[in-house]
Amino acid sequence: MPIPTQPTREDIVLQGMIDAGQYTITSASPAYTVFLASHWETLKTEIWNACRTDRFLETTACVVATPGQSVVALPTDFDSDISLTVYDAEDPFRGTAQTGAASTITLASTFTADPLELLGRFIFTLSGTGSAQFRQILSYDNGTKIATVEAAWTTIPDNTTAYLIGVTAFTLTRADYMRPLFPSYRPTQYMRLGTGLQVFPAGDRAYPILMNYRVNLTRLNDTTDAVFLKHLQERRYLWTEGVKTRTMSRFDDDRYQAQKDYWNTCLQQYGAQNVVYTQTQGSR
């Protein structure tokens, strides 16, 4: 049996509405358009509220602690943190790119290193065009200064892009409701205030932070975002049952109450299967 193909939002909605008894539904039907306009976003919120710690909502991003500032700009889809790692390097491994291409970056003309020394290291863009990206170095040519990375850049770097090649890495510890009076240096701690994040001490220079975090399902683009599409694929049954339940409600189906009870059970089981336990910390 072949591996199932990646479903789309259209696939999920049509399947759920057909399961609810709307057998002639198509993406051109008014009922389909009404469902997307009136029910889809509510369904997303309902599923997200049932479980915000689903492992399929976990992802990684680079954020940058700018010099002299504790406040760090978070990804727009951020919901909760899992772990934060700050990267550092001596001055030779910091610089400004000469140019970039789809899957390469040309390092500073003064940079020199044994290609094997860079193999597998992360390179972070700190400012300028394409800032707050990270990639792993697959190869490096010390003659041309071109480093080839493992995946294409989302935004191609250019001669305004400052970069850092990660040499050392340190885990940031969480210390909520504390404001240590440290002089400016590499950040060692962070805290959450509402939906924001602050690091301490404030950086004496730009530092990339690799953040593992959980996304807010309701903030994802449901037609293009890879995390959202993965969730549709892995939790397809849950999504179609949700569409089925809301469709029965809309059309006053006699089976609605039984389906609603079953849907509530599905949500409870979904939440119970993704519980995350954390060790108590003295500062939390």
PDB file of C-alpha atoms in Angstrom:
ATOM      1  CA  MET A   1       0.000   0.000   0.000  1.00  0.00           C
ATOM      2  CA  PRO A   2       1.510   3.374  -0.976  1.00  0.00           C
ATOM      3  CA  ILE A   3       2.185   6.088   1.577  1.00  0.00           C
ATOM      4  CA  PRO A   4      -0.819   8.452   1.748  1.00  0.00           C
ATOM      5  CA  THR A   5      -0.321  11.760   0.001  1.00  0.00           C
ATOM      6  CA  GLN A   6      -0.189  15.032   1.909  1.00  0.00           C
ATOM      7  CA  PRO A   7      -3.799  16.223   2.386  1.00  0.00           C
ATOM      8  CA  THR A   8      -4.787  19.829   1.795  1.00  0.00           C
ATOM      9  CA  ARG A   9      -7.332  21.925   3.636  1.00  0.00           C
ATOM     10  CA  GLU A  10      -9.718  21.295   0.744  1.00  0.00           C
ATOM     11  CA  ASP A  11      -9.279  17.516   1.076  1.00  0.00           C
ATOM     12  CA  ILE A  12     -10.038  17.627   4.808  1.00  0.00           C
ATOM     13  CA  VAL A  13     -13.107  19.841   4.521  1.00  0.00           C
ATOM     14  CA  LEU A  14     -14.616  17.909   1.626  1.00  0.00           C
ATOM     15  CA  GLN A  15     -14.027  14.555   3.306  1.00  0.00           C
ATOM     16  CA  GLY A  16     -15.561  15.734   6.569  1.00  0.00           C
ATOM     17  CA  MET A  17     -18.610  17.251   4.869  1.00  0.00           C
ATOM     18  CA  ILE A  18     -19.160  14.103   2.808  1.00  0.00           C
ATOM     19  CA  ASP A  19     -18.895  11.995   5.978  1.00  0.00           C
ATOM     20  CA  ALA A  20     -21.587  14.257   7.444  1.00  0.00           C
ATOM     21  CA  GLY A  21     -23.940  13.372   4.598  1.00  0.00           C
ATOM     22  CA  GLN A  22     -23.278  16.164   2.102  1.00  0.00           C
ATOM     23  CA  TYR A  23     -22.525  13.690  -0.659  1.00  0.00           C
ATOM     24  CA  THR A  24     -22.628  16.129  -3.595  1.00  0.00           C
ATOM     25  CA  ILE A  25     -20.317  18.720  -2.055  1.00  0.00           C
ATOM     26  CA  THR A  26     -17.444  20.124  -4.131  1.00  0.00           C
ATOM     27  CA  SER A  27     -15.001  22.966  -3.662  1.00  0.00           C
ATOM     28  CA  ALA A  28     -17.290  25.049  -5.927  1.00  0.00           C
ATOM     29  CA  SER A  29     -20.343  24.532  -3.706  1.00  0.00           C
ATOM     30  CA  PRO A  30     -21.665  27.479  -1.670  1.00  0.00           C
ATOM     31  CA  ALA A  31     -21.753  25.238   1.422  1.00  0.00           C
ATOM     32  CA  TYR A  32     -18.008  24.640   1.121  1.00  0.00           C
ATOM     33  CA  THR A  33     -17.321  28.379   0.845  1.00  0.00           C
ATOM     34  CA  VAL A  34     -19.531  29.092   3.856  1.00  0.00           C
ATOM     35  CA  PHE A  35     -17.741  26.456   5.919  1.00  0.00           C
ATOM     36  CA  LEU A  36     -14.339  28.008   5.238  1.00  0.00           C
ATOM     37  CA  ALA A  37     -15.660  31.493   6.002  1.00  0.00           C
ATOM     38  CA  SER A  38     -17.642  30.659   9.152  1.00  0.00           C
ATOM     39  CA  HIS A  39     -16.388  27.426  10.682  1.00  0.00           C
ATOM     40  CA  TRP A  40     -12.802  26.618   9.687  1.00  0.00           C
ATOM     41  CA  GLU A  41     -11.017  29.113  11.939  1.00  0.00           C
ATOM     42  CA  THR A  42     -13.225  28.130  14.869  1.00  0.00           C
ATOM     43  CA  LEU A  43     -12.334  24.483  14.308  1.00  0.00           C
ATOM     44  CA  LYS A  44      -8.613  25.352  14.278  1.00  0.00           C
ATOM     45  CA  THR A  45      -8.996  27.135  17.613  1.00  0.00           C
ATOM     46  CA  GLU A  46     -10.969  24.240  19.103  1.00  0.00           C
ATOM     47  CA  ILE A  47      -8.283  21.713  18.175  1.00  0.00           C
ATOM     48  CA  TRP A  48      -5.482  23.984  19.394  1.00  0.00           C
ATOM     49  CA  ASN A  49      -7.210  24.611  22.718  1.00  0.00           C
ATOM     50  CA  ALA A  50      -7.637  20.860  23.214  1.00  0.00           C
ATOM     51  CA  CYS A  51      -3.859  20.350  23.086  1.00  0.00           C
ATOM     52  CA  ARG A  52      -1.182  23.008  22.760  1.00  0.00           C
ATOM     53  CA  THR A  53       1.658  20.538  23.354  1.00  0.00           C
ATOM     54  CA  ASP A  54       1.213  18.228  20.370  1.00  0.00           C
ATOM     55  CA  ARG A  55       4.694  17.134  19.235  1.00  0.00           C
ATOM     56  CA  PHE A  56       3.637  17.890  15.654  1.00  0.00           C
ATOM     57  CA  LEU A  57       3.341  21.548  16.637  1.00  0.00           C
ATOM     58  CA  GLU A  58       7.023  21.708  17.567  1.00  0.00           C
ATOM     59  CA  THR A  59       9.525  23.491  15.362  1.00  0.00           C
ATOM     60  CA  THR A  60      12.826  25.391  15.436  1.00  0.00           C
ATOM     61  CA  ALA A  61      13.723  28.963  14.561  1.00  0.00           C
ATOM     62  CA  CYS A  62      16.589  31.401  14.945  1.00  0.00           C
ATOM     63  CA  VAL A  63      16.035  34.581  16.937  1.00  0.00           C
ATOM     64  CA  VAL A  64      18.688  37.228  17.505  1.00  0.00           C
ATOM     65  CA  ALA A  65      19.585  39.021  20.728  1.00  0.00           C
ATOM     66  CA  THR A  66      20.683  42.467  19.580  1.00  0.00           C
ATOM     67  CA  PRO A  67      23.417  44.445  21.360  1.00  0.00           C
ATOM     68  CA  GLY A  68      22.278  46.242  24.498  1.00  0.00           C
ATOM     69  CA  GLN A  69      18.698  44.940  24.391  1.00  0.00           C
ATOM     70  CA  SER A  70      17.076  42.265  26.549  1.00  0.00           C
ATOM     71  CA  VAL A  71      13.851  42.020  24.550  1.00  0.00           C
ATOM     72  CA  VAL A  72      14.019  39.392  21.795  1.00  0.00           C
ATOM     73  CA  ALA A  73      11.641  39.379  18.834  1.00  0.00           C
ATOM     74  CA  LEU A  74       9.796  36.065  18.697  1.00  0.00           C
ATOM     75  CA  PRO A  75       8.468  34.217  15.632  1.00  0.00           C
ATOM     76  CA  THR A  76       4.940  35.323  14.723  1.00  0.00           C
ATOM     77  CA  ASP A  77       3.602  31.779  15.272  1.00  0.00           C
ATOM     78  CA  PHE A  78       5.242  31.381  18.720  1.00  0.00           C
ATOM     79  CA  ASP A  79       3.180  29.886  21.553  1.00  0.00           C
ATOM     80  CA  SER A  80       5.526  28.374  24.172  1.00  0.00           C
ATOM     81  CA  ASP A  81       9.232  27.691  24.534  1.00  0.00           C
ATOM     82  CA  ILE A  82      10.864  24.253  24.820  1.00  0.00           C
ATOM     83  CA  SER A  83      14.562  25.086  24.858  1.00  0.00           C
ATOM     84  CA  LEU A  84      16.880  27.952  23.898  1.00  0.00           C
ATOM     85  CA  THR A  85      20.542  27.647  22.919  1.00  0.00           C
ATOM     86  CA  VAL A  86      22.775  30.667  22.366  1.00  0.00           C
ATOM     87  CA  TYR A  87      25.719  30.395  19.938  1.00  0.00           C
ATOM     88  CA  ASP A  88      28.970  32.301  20.065  1.00  0.00           C
ATOM     89  CA  ALA A  89      32.306  32.527  18.266  1.00  0.00           C
ATOM     90  CA  GLU A  90      35.510  34.539  18.246  1.00  0.00           C
ATOM     91  CA  ASP A  91      35.805  37.497  15.876  1.00  0.00           C
ATOM     92  CA  PRO A  92      37.298  35.508  12.950  1.00  0.00           C
ATOM     93  CA  PHE A  93      34.028  33.523  12.766  1.00  0.00           C
ATOM     94  CA  ARG A  94      31.914  36.670  12.671  1.00  0.00           C
ATOM     95  CA  GLY A  95      31.731  38.818   9.568  1.00  0.00           C
ATOM     96  CA  THR A  96      29.699  40.325   6.746  1.00  0.00           C
ATOM     97  CA  ALA A  97      28.950  38.267   3.659  1.00  0.00           C
ATOM     98  CA  GLN A  98      30.202  39.287   0.224  1.00  0.00           C
ATOM     99  CA  THR A  99      27.172  37.803  -1.513  1.00  0.00           C
ATOM    100  CA  GLY A 100      24.853  34.827  -1.461  1.00  0.00           C
ATOM    101  CA  ALA A 101      22.950  32.438  -3.714  1.00  0.00           C
ATOM    102  CA  ALA A 102      20.101  29.962  -3.307  1.00  0.00           C
ATOM    103  CA  SER A 103      22.072  27.510  -1.150  1.00  0.00           C
ATOM    104  CA  THR A 104      25.403  29.268  -0.619  1.00  0.00           C
ATOM    105  CA  ILE A 105      26.909  32.228   1.160  1.00  0.00           C
ATOM    106  CA  THR A 106      30.228  33.863   0.323  1.00  0.00           C
ATOM    107  CA  LEU A 107      32.021  34.663   3.559  1.00  0.00           C
ATOM    108  CA  ALA A 108      34.192  37.727   4.212  1.00  0.00           C
ATOM    109  CA  SER A 109      37.284  38.015   2.007  1.00  0.00           C
ATOM    110  CA  THR A 110      39.522  37.983   5.097  1.00  0.00           C
ATOM    111  CA  PHE A 111      38.068  34.748   6.457  1.00  0.00           C
ATOM    112  CA  THR A 112      40.173  31.618   6.277  1.00  0.00           C
ATOM    113  CA  ALA A 113      39.652  28.117   7.661  1.00  0.00           C
ATOM    114  CA  ASP A 114      40.271  24.474   6.941  1.00  0.00           C
ATOM    115  CA  PRO A 115      37.135  23.230   5.107  1.00  0.00           C
ATOM    116  CA  LEU A 116      36.869  20.310   7.518  1.00  0.00           C
ATOM    117  CA  GLU A 117      36.697  22.758  10.411  1.00  0.00           C
ATOM    118  CA  LEU A 118      33.427  24.180   9.078  1.00  0.00           C
ATOM    119  CA  LEU A 119      31.797  20.911   8.024  1.00  0.00           C
ATOM    120  CA  GLY A 120      28.535  20.461   9.947  1.00  0.00           C
ATOM    121  CA  ARG A 121      28.666  23.790  11.753  1.00  0.00           C
ATOM    122  CA  PHE A 122      25.648  26.088  11.874  1.00  0.00           C
ATOM    123  CA  ILE A 123      25.886  29.486  10.228  1.00  0.00           C
ATOM    124  CA  PHE A 124      23.506  32.195  11.449  1.00  0.00           C
ATOM    125  CA  THR A 125      22.528  35.460   9.783  1.00  0.00           C
ATOM    126  CA  LEU A 126      22.437  38.211  12.401  1.00  0.00           C
ATOM    127  CA  SER A 127      21.353  41.358  10.564  1.00  0.00           C
ATOM    128  CA  GLY A 128      20.927  42.856   7.125  1.00  0.00           C
ATOM    129  CA  THR A 129      19.203  41.055   4.277  1.00  0.00           C
ATOM    130  CA  GLY A 130      17.853  37.668   5.327  1.00  0.00           C
ATOM    131  CA  SER A 131      18.566  38.078   9.026  1.00  0.00           C
ATOM    132  CA  ALA A 132      17.534  35.500  11.666  1.00  0.00           C
ATOM    133  CA  GLN A 133      18.118  32.444   9.484  1.00  0.00           C
ATOM    134  CA  PHE A 134      20.284  29.407  10.174  1.00  0.00           C
ATOM    135  CA  ARG A 135      21.624  26.621   8.033  1.00  0.00           C
ATOM    136  CA  GLN A 136      24.165  23.808   8.406  1.00  0.00           C
ATOM    137  CA  ILE A 137      27.344  24.004   6.363  1.00  0.00           C
ATOM    138  CA  LEU A 138      27.834  21.063   3.990  1.00  0.00           C
ATOM    139  CA  SER A 139      31.073  22.216   2.367  1.00  0.00           C
ATOM    140  CA  TYR A 140      33.430  25.154   2.207  1.00  0.00           C
ATOM    141  CA  ASP A 141      35.952  26.341  -0.378  1.00  0.00           C
ATOM    142  CA  ASN A 142      38.635  28.477   1.247  1.00  0.00           C
ATOM    143  CA  GLY A 143      39.755  29.778  -2.148  1.00  0.00           C
ATOM    144  CA  THR A 144      36.385  31.238  -3.165  1.00  0.00           C
ATOM    145  CA  LYS A 145      35.147  31.685   0.438  1.00  0.00           C
ATOM    146  CA  ILE A 146      31.887  30.016  -0.614  1.00  0.00           C
ATOM    147  CA  ALA A 147      30.073  27.928   1.991  1.00  0.00           C
ATOM    148  CA  THR A 148      27.368  25.592   0.721  1.00  0.00           C
ATOM    149  CA  VAL A 149      24.465  25.003   3.099  1.00  0.00           C
ATOM    150  CA  GLU A 150      22.092  22.072   3.433  1.00  0.00           C
ATOM    151  CA  ALA A 151      18.899  23.885   2.393  1.00  0.00           C
ATOM    152  CA  ALA A 152      18.011  26.912   0.330  1.00  0.00           C
ATOM    153  CA  TRP A 153      17.787  30.239   2.115  1.00  0.00           C
ATOM    154  CA  THR A 154      14.325  31.656   2.652  1.00  0.00           C
ATOM    155  CA  THR A 155      15.816  35.080   1.886  1.00  0.00           C
ATOM    156  CA  ILE A 156      19.151  35.024   0.060  1.00  0.00           C
ATOM    157  CA  PRO A 157      21.934  36.873   1.932  1.00  0.00           C
ATOM    158  CA  ASP A 158      23.847  39.707   0.272  1.00  0.00           C
ATOM    159  CA  ASN A 159      26.655  42.116   1.110  1.00  0.00           C
ATOM    160  CA  THR A 160      24.619  43.629   3.975  1.00  0.00           C
ATOM    161  CA  THR A 161      24.214  40.325   5.796  1.00  0.00           C
ATOM    162  CA  ALA A 162      26.159  39.901   9.029  1.00  0.00           C
ATOM    163  CA  TYR A 163      26.784  36.281   9.978  1.00  0.00           C
ATOM    164  CA  LEU A 164      28.190  34.093  12.739  1.00  0.00           C
ATOM    165  CA  ILE A 165      29.554  30.573  12.376  1.00  0.00           C
ATOM    166  CA  GLY A 166      28.683  28.706  15.550  1.00  0.00           C
ATOM    167  CA  VAL A 167      31.756  27.515  17.452  1.00  0.00           C
ATOM    168  CA  THR A 168      30.408  27.260  20.992  1.00  0.00           C
ATOM    169  CA  ALA A 169      26.867  26.705  22.261  1.00  0.00           C
ATOM    170  CA  PHE A 170      25.309  27.320  25.662  1.00  0.00           C
ATOM    171  CA  THR A 171      21.861  26.426  26.950  1.00  0.00           C
ATOM    172  CA  LEU A 172      19.907  29.385  28.289  1.00  0.00           C
ATOM    173  CA  THR A 173      18.270  28.712  31.652  1.00  0.00           C
ATOM    174  CA  ARG A 174      14.806  30.006  32.433  1.00  0.00           C
ATOM    175  CA  ALA A 175      14.513  32.362  35.404  1.00  0.00           C
ATOM    176  CA  ASP A 176      11.108  34.013  35.437  1.00  0.00           C
ATOM    177  CA  TYR A 177      10.479  37.162  37.476  1.00  0.00           C
ATOM    178  CA  MET A 178      14.182  37.812  37.959  1.00  0.00           C
ATOM    179  CA  ARG A 179      16.180  40.715  36.536  1.00  0.00           C
ATOM    180  CA  PRO A 180      19.853  40.021  37.265  1.00  0.00           C
ATOM    181  CA  LEU A 181      22.100  43.096  37.287  1.00  0.00           C
ATOM    182  CA  PHE A 182      24.716  41.646  34.965  1.00  0.00           C
ATOM    183  CA  PRO A 183      26.933  43.808  32.772  1.00  0.00           C
ATOM    184  CA  SER A 184      26.465  43.444  29.042  1.00  0.00           C
ATOM    185  CA  TYR A 185      27.799  40.061  27.910  1.00  0.00           C
ATOM    186  CA  ARG A 186      26.632  36.838  26.275  1.00  0.00           C
ATOM    187  CA  PRO A 187      23.063  36.050  27.474  1.00  0.00           C
ATOM    188  CA  THR A 188      22.854  33.214  30.011  1.00  0.00           C
ATOM    189  CA  GLN A 189      19.231  33.389  31.221  1.00  0.00           C
ATOM    190  CA  TYR A 190      15.821  34.171  29.826  1.00  0.00           C
ATOM    191  CA  MET A 191      12.363  34.808  31.127  1.00  0.00           C
ATOM    192  CA  ARG A 192       8.851  34.937  29.707  1.00  0.00           C
ATOM    193  CA  LEU A 193       6.536  37.861  30.321  1.00  0.00           C
ATOM    194  CA  GLY A 194       3.170  37.211  28.729  1.00  0.00           C
ATOM    195  CA  THR A 195       3.848  36.516  25.079  1.00  0.00           C
ATOM    196  CA  GLY A 196       7.273  38.179  25.151  1.00  0.00           C
ATOM    197  CA  LEU A 197      10.763  36.939  25.880  1.00  0.00           C
ATOM    198  CA  GLN A 198      13.728  38.673  27.501  1.00  0.00           C
ATOM    199  CA  VAL A 199      17.324  37.540  27.899  1.00  0.00           C
ATOM    200  CA  PHE A 200      19.873  38.488  30.546  1.00  0.00           C
ATOM    201  CA  PRO A 201      22.364  39.940  30.474  1.00  0.00           C
ATOM    202  CA  ALA A 202      21.750  42.107  27.439  1.00  0.00           C
ATOM    203  CA  GLY A 203      24.212  41.125  24.729  1.00  0.00           C
ATOM    204  CA  ASP A 204      27.417  43.035  24.221  1.00  0.00           C
ATOM    205  CA  ARG A 205      27.093  42.065  20.539  1.00  0.00           C
ATOM    206  CA  ALA A 206      24.586  40.189  18.409  1.00  0.00           C
ATOM    207  CA  TYR A 207      24.007  36.595  19.494  1.00  0.00           C
ATOM    208  CA  PRO A 208      21.943  34.018  17.597  1.00  0.00           C
ATOM    209  CA  ILE A 209      19.611  31.895  19.688  1.00  0.00           C
ATOM    210  CA  LEU A 210      18.334  28.595  18.348  1.00  0.00           C
ATOM    211  CA  MET A 211      14.852  28.182  19.757  1.00  0.00           C
ATOM    212  CA  ASN A 212      12.854  24.962  19.922  1.00  0.00           C
ATOM    213  CA  TYR A 213       9.250  25.967  20.498  1.00  0.00           C
ATOM    214  CA  ARG A 214       5.603  25.088  20.057  1.00  0.00           C
ATOM    215  CA  VAL A 215       3.584  27.035  17.525  1.00  0.00           C
ATOM    216  CA  ASN A 216       0.156  28.576  17.883  1.00  0.00           C
ATOM    217  CA  LEU A 217      -1.960  26.527  15.487  1.00  0.00           C
ATOM    218  CA  THR A 218      -4.304  29.446  14.828  1.00  0.00           C
ATOM    219  CA  ARG A 219      -1.466  31.658  13.563  1.00  0.00           C
ATOM    220  CA  LEU A 220      -0.256  29.268  10.876  1.00  0.00           C
ATOM    221  CA  ASN A 221      -1.018  29.633   7.198  1.00  0.00           C
ATOM    222  CA  ASP A 222      -3.212  26.614   6.563  1.00  0.00           C
ATOM    223  CA  THR A 223      -2.390  26.324   2.861  1.00  0.00           C
ATOM    224  CA  THR A 224       1.410  26.770   2.808  1.00  0.00           C
ATOM    225  CA  ASP A 225       2.899  26.330   6.290  1.00  0.00           C
ATOM    226  CA  ALA A 226       4.833  23.052   6.581  1.00  0.00           C
ATOM    227  CA  VAL A 227       4.000  22.592  10.272  1.00  0.00           C
ATOM    228  CA  PHE A 228       0.285  23.033   9.631  1.00  0.00           C
ATOM    229  CA  LEU A 229       0.267  20.660   6.655  1.00  0.00           C
ATOM    230  CA  LYS A 230       2.160  18.067   8.712  1.00  0.00           C
ATOM    231  CA  HIS A 231      -0.476  18.371  11.427  1.00  0.00           C
ATOM    232  CA  LEU A 232      -3.229  17.841   8.852  1.00  0.00           C
ATOM    233  CA  GLN A 233      -1.504  14.673   7.683  1.00  0.00           C
ATOM    234  CA  GLU A 234      -0.733  13.203  11.104  1.00  0.00           C
ATOM    235  CA  ARG A 235      -4.046  14.212  12.714  1.00  0.00           C
ATOM    236  CA  ARG A 236      -6.250  13.762   9.654  1.00  0.00           C
ATOM    237  CA  TYR A 237      -8.921  11.752  11.467  1.00  0.00           C
ATOM    238  CA  LEU A 238      -9.263  14.434  14.126  1.00  0.00           C
ATOM    239  CA  TRP A 239      -9.652  17.207  11.542  1.00  0.00           C
ATOM    240  CA  THR A 240     -12.236  15.334   9.465  1.00  0.00           C
ATOM    241  CA  GLU A 241     -14.262  14.459  12.568  1.00  0.00           C
ATOM    242  CA  GLY A 242     -14.253  18.128  13.509  1.00  0.00           C
ATOM    243  CA  VAL A 243     -15.502  19.137  10.057  1.00  0.00           C
ATOM    244  CA  LYS A 244     -18.116  16.389  10.218  1.00  0.00           C
ATOM    245  CA  THR A 245     -19.381  17.606  13.609  1.00  0.00           C
ATOM    246  CA  ARG A 246     -19.649  21.240  12.576  1.00  0.00           C
ATOM    247  CA  THR A 247     -21.352  20.306   9.299  1.00  0.00           C
ATOM    248  CA  MET A 248     -23.999  18.251  11.135  1.00  0.00           C
ATOM    249  CA  SER A 249     -24.607  21.195  13.459  1.00  0.00           C
ATOM    250  CA  ARG A 250     -25.038  23.600  10.583  1.00  0.00           C
ATOM    251  CA  PHE A 251     -27.520  21.385   8.733  1.00  0.00           C
ATOM    252  CA  ASP A 252     -29.468  20.380  11.892  1.00  0.00           C
ATOM    253  CA  ASP A 253     -28.670  16.716  11.360  1.00  0.00           C
ATOM    254  CA  ASP A 254     -30.549  14.401  13.743  1.00  0.00           C
ATOM    255  CA  ARG A 255     -27.258  12.624  14.457  1.00  0.00           C
ATOM    256  CA  TYR A 256     -25.577  15.820  15.647  1.00  0.00           C
ATOM    257  CA  GLN A 257     -25.790  15.289  19.421  1.00  0.00           C
ATOM    258  CA  ALA A 258     -24.300  11.796  19.222  1.00  0.00           C
ATOM    259  CA  GLN A 259     -21.572  13.099  16.922  1.00  0.00           C
ATOM    260  CA  LYS A 260     -20.934  16.046  19.257  1.00  0.00           C
ATOM    261  CA  ASP A 261     -20.445  13.688  22.202  1.00  0.00           C
ATOM    262  CA  TYR A 262     -18.057  11.575  20.142  1.00  0.00           C
ATOM    263  CA  TRP A 263     -16.175  14.714  19.033  1.00  0.00           C
ATOM    264  CA  ASN A 264     -15.691  15.807  22.641  1.00  0.00           C
ATOM    265  CA  THR A 265     -14.269  12.370  23.406  1.00  0.00           C
ATOM    266  CA  CYS A 266     -11.872  12.703  20.454  1.00  0.00           C
ATOM    267  CA  LEU A 267     -10.619  16.047  21.763  1.00  0.00           C
ATOM    268  CA  GLN A 268     -10.135  14.655  25.272  1.00  0.00           C
ATOM    269  CA  GLN A 269      -8.154  11.694  23.960  1.00  0.00           C
ATOM    270  CA  TYR A 270      -6.083  13.978  21.753  1.00  0.00           C
ATOM    271  CA  GLY A 271      -5.137  16.129  24.710  1.00  0.00           C
ATOM    272  CA  ALA A 272      -4.409  13.155  26.956  1.00  0.00           C
ATOM    273  CA  GLN A 273      -2.018  11.620  24.446  1.00  0.00           C
ATOM    274  CA  ASN A 274       0.172  14.726  24.316  1.00  0.00           C
ATOM    275  CA  VAL A 275       0.681  15.632  27.967  1.00  0.00           C
ATOM    276  CA  VAL A 276       4.035  17.251  28.735  1.00  0.00           C
ATOM    277  CA  TYR A 277       5.481  16.966  32.224  1.00  0.00           C
ATOM    278  CA  THR A 278       8.214  19.340  33.344  1.00  0.00           C
ATOM    279  CA  GLN A 279      10.398  19.278  36.414  1.00  0.00           C
ATOM    280  CA  THR A 280       9.597  21.954  38.977  1.00  0.00           C
ATOM    281  CA  GLN A 281      12.173  24.717  39.116  1.00  0.00           C
ATOM    282  CA  GLY A 282      12.848  26.910  42.128  1.00  0.00           C
ATOM    283  CA  SER A 283      12.277  30.108  40.182  1.00  0.00           C
ATOM    284  CA  ARG A 284       8.928  29.051  38.671  1.00  0.00           C
TER     285      ARG A 284
END
